[in-house]
PDB file of C-alpha atoms in Angstrom:
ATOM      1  CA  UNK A 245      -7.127  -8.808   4.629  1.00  0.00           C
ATOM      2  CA  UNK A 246      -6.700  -5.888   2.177  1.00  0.00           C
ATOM      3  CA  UNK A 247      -3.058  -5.128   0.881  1.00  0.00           C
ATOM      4  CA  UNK A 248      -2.728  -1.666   0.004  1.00  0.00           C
ATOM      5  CA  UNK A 249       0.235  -0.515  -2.460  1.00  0.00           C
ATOM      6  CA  UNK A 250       3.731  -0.885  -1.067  1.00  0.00           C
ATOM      7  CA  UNK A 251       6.316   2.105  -2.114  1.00  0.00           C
ATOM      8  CA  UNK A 252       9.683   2.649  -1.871  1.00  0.00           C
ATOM      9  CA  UNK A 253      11.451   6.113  -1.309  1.00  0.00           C
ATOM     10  CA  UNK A 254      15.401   6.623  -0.844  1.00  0.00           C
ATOM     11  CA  UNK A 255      16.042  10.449   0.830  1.00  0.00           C
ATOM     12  CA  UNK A 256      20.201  11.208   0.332  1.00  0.00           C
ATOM     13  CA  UNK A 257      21.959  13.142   3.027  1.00  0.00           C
ATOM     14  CA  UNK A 258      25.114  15.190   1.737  1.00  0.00           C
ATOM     15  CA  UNK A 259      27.937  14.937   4.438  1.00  0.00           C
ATOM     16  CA  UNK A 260      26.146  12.521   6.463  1.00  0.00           C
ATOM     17  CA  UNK A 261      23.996  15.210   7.876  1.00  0.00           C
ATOM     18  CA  UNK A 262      20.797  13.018   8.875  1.00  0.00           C
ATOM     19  CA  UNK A 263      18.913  15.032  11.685  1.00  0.00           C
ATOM     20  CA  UNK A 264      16.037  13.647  11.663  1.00  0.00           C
ATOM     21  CA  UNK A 265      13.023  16.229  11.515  1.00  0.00           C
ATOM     22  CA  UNK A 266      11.878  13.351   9.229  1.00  0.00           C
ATOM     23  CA  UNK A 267      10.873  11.176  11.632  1.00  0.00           C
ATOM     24  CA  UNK A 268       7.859  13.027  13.525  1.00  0.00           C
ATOM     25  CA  UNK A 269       6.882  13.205   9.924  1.00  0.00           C
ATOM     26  CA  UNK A 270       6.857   9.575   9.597  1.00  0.00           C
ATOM     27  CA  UNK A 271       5.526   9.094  13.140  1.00  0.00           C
ATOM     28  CA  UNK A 272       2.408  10.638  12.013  1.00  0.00           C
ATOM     29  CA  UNK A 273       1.641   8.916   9.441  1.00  0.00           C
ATOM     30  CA  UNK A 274       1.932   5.609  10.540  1.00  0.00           C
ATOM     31  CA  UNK A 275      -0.154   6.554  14.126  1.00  0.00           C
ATOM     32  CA  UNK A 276      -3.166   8.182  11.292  1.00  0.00           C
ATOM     33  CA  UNK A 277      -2.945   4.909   9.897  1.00  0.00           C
ATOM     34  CA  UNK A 278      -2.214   6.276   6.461  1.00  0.00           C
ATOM     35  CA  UNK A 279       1.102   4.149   6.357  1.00  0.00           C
ATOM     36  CA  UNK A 280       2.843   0.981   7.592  1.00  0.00           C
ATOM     37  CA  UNK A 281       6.761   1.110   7.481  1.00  0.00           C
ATOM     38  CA  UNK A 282       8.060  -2.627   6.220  1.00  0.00           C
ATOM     39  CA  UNK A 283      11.672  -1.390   6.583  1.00  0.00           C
ATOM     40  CA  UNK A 284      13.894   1.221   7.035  1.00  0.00           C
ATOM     41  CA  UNK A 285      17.374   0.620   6.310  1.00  0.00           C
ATOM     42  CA  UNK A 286      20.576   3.517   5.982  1.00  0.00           C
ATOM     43  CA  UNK A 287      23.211   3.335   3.516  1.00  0.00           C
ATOM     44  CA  UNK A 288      26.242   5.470   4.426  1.00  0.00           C
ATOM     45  CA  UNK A 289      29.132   5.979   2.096  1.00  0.00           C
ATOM     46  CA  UNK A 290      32.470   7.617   3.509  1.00  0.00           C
ATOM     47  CA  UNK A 291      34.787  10.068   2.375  1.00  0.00           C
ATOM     48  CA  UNK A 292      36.808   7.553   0.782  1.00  0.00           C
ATOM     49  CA  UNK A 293      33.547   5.452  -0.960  1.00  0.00           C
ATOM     50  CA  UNK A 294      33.666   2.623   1.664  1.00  0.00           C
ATOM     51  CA  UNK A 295      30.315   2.129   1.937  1.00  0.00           C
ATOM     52  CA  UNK A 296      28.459   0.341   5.236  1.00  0.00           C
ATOM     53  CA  UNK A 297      24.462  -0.861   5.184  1.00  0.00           C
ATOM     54  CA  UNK A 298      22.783  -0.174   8.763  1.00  0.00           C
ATOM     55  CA  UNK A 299      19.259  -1.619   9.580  1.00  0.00           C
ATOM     56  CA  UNK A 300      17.055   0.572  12.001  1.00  0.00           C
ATOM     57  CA  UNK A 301      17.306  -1.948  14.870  1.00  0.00           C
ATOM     58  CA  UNK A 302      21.375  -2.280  14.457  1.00  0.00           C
ATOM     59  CA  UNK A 303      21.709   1.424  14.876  1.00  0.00           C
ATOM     60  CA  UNK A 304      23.148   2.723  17.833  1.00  0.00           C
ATOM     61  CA  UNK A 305      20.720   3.495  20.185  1.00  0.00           C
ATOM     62  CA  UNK A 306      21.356   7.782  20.481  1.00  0.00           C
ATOM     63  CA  UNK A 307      21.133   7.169  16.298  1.00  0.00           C
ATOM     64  CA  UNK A 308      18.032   5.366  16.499  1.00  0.00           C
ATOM     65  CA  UNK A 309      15.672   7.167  18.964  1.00  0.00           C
ATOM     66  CA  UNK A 310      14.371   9.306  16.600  1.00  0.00           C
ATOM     67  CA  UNK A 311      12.598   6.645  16.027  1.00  0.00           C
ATOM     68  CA  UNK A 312      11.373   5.172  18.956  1.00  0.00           C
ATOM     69  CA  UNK A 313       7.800   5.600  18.322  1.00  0.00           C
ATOM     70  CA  UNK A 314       7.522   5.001  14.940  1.00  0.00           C
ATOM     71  CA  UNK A 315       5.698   1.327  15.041  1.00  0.00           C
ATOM     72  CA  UNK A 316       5.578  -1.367  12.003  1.00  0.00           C
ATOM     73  CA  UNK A 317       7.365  -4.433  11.067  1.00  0.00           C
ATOM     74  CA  UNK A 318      11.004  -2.947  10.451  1.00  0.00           C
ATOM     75  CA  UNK A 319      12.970  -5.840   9.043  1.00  0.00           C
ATOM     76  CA  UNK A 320      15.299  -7.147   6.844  1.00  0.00           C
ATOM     77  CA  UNK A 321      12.719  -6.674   2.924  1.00  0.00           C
ATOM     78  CA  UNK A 322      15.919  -4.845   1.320  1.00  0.00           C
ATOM     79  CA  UNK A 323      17.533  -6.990  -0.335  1.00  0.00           C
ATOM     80  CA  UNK A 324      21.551  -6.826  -0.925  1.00  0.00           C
ATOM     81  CA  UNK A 325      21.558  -6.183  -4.735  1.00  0.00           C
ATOM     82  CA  UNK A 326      18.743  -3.219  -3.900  1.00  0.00           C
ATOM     83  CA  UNK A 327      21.112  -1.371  -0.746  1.00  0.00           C
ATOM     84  CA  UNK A 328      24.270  -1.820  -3.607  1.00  0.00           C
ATOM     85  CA  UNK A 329      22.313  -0.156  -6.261  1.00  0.00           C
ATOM     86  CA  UNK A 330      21.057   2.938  -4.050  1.00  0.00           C
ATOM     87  CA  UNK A 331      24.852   2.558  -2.812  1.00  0.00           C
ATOM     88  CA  UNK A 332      26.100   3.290  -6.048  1.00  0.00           C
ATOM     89  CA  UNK A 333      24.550   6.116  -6.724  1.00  0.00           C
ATOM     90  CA  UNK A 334      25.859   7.954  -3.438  1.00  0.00           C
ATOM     91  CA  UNK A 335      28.232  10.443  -3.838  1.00  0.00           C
ATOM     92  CA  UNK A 336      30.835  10.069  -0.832  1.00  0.00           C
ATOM     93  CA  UNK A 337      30.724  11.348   2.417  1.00  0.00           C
ATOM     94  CA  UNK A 338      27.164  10.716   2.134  1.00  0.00           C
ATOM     95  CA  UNK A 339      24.179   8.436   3.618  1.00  0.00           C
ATOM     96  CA  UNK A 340      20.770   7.133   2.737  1.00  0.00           C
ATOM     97  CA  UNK A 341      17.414   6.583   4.411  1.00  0.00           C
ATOM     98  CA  UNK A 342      16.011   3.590   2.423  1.00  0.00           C
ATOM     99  CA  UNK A 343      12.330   3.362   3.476  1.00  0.00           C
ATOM    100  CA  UNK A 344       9.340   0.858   2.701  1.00  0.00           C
ATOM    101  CA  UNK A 345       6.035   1.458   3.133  1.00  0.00           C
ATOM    102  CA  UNK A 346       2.533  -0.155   2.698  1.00  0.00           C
ATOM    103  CA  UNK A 347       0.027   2.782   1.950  1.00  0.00           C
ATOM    104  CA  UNK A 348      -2.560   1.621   4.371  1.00  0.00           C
ATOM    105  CA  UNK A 349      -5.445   4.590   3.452  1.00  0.00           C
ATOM    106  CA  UNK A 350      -5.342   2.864   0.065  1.00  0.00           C
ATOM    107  CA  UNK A 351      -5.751  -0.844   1.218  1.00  0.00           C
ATOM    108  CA  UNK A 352      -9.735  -1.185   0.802  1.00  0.00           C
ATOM    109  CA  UNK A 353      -9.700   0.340  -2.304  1.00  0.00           C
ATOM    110  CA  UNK A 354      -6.799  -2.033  -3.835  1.00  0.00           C
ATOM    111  CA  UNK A 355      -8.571  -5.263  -2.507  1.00  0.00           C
ATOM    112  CA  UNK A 356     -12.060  -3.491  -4.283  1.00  0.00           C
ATOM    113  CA  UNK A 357     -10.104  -3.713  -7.638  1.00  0.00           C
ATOM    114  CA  UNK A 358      -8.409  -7.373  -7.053  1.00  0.00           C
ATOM    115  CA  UNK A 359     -12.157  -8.742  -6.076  1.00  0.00           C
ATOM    116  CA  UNK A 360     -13.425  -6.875  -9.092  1.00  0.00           C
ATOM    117  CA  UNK A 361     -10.914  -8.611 -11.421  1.00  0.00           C
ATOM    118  CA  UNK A 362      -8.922  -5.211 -12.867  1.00  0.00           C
ATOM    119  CA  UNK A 363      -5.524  -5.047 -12.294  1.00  0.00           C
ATOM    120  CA  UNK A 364      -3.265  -1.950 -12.081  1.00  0.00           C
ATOM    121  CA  UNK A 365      -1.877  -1.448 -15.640  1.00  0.00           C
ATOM    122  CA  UNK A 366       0.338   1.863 -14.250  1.00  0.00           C
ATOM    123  CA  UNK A 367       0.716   4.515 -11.356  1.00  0.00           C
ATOM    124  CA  UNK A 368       3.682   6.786 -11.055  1.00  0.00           C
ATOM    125  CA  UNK A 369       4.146   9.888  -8.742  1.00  0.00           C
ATOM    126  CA  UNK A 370       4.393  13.360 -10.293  1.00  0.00           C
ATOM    127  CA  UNK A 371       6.806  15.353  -8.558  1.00  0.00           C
ATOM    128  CA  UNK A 372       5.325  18.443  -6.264  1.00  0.00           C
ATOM    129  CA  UNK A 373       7.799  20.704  -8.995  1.00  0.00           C
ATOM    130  CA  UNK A 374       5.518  19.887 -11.858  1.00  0.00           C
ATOM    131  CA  UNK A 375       1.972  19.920 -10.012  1.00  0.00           C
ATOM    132  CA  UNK A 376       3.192  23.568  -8.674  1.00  0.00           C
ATOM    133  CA  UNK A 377       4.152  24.594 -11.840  1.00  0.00           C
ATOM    134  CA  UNK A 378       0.782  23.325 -13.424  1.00  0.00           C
ATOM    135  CA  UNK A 379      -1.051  25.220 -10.920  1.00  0.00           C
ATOM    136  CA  UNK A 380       0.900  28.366 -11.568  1.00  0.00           C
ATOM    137  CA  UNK A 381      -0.084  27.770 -15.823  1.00  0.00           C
ATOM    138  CA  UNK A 382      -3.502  27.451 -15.005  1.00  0.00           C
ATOM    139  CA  UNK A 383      -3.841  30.759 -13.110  1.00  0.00           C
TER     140      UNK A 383
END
């Protein structure tokens, strides 16, 4: 079976303000098959910088249906040293969605380069800002 790349993203909420219009988002990409969520964990700081790690299936259940449909194995990847590094970097009365992903629409072509012997010598992810901004040059 083809492995396709696994990402990371970490989305900060400012006064613990997580509504979650994310989540349809996130539904739909994982019933298109374009992604498979490994984990989801949430990383809340409080006013006073005491900081609590919450994994999607610990939430309490009002919290967590906003996620009810979203399907994948949810569980447990994070590890503690990774949830007290995004923790650090939290401003108080703040919290985190920590989410894992494998990008499934790229799985076929990442096995095609492992059978073909290459190896993936560097990828990064150019911020919407600069591709915008490109566009806007080249106009």
């Amino acid at each position: 079976m083809d492995v396709g790349p696994v990402e990371y993203i970490v989305v900060a909420f400012p006064g613990n303000r997580f509504r979650g219009e994310i989540a349809p988002e996130l539904r739909a990409l994982v019933v298109s098959g374009t992604v498979r969520i490994l984990d989801l964990t949430f990383v809340k700081k409080d006013a006073d910088g005491v900081v609590s790690y919450v994994e999607l299936d610990a939430l309490d259940p009002v919290e967590a249906s906003v996620f009810d449909e979203i399907e994948g194995d949810v569980g447990g990847l994070f590890s503690q040293e990774d949830l007290e590094l995004i923790a650090e970097e939290l401003v108080p009365d703040s919290s985190a969605a920590i989410l894992l992903w494998e990008d499934t629409w790229a799985a076929g072509m990442a096995g095609a380069v492992r059978r073909a012997g290459g190896r993936l010598v560097a990828h990064e992810r150019i911020p919407a800002e600069v591709v915008e901004q490109a566009y806007q040059n080249a106009a």
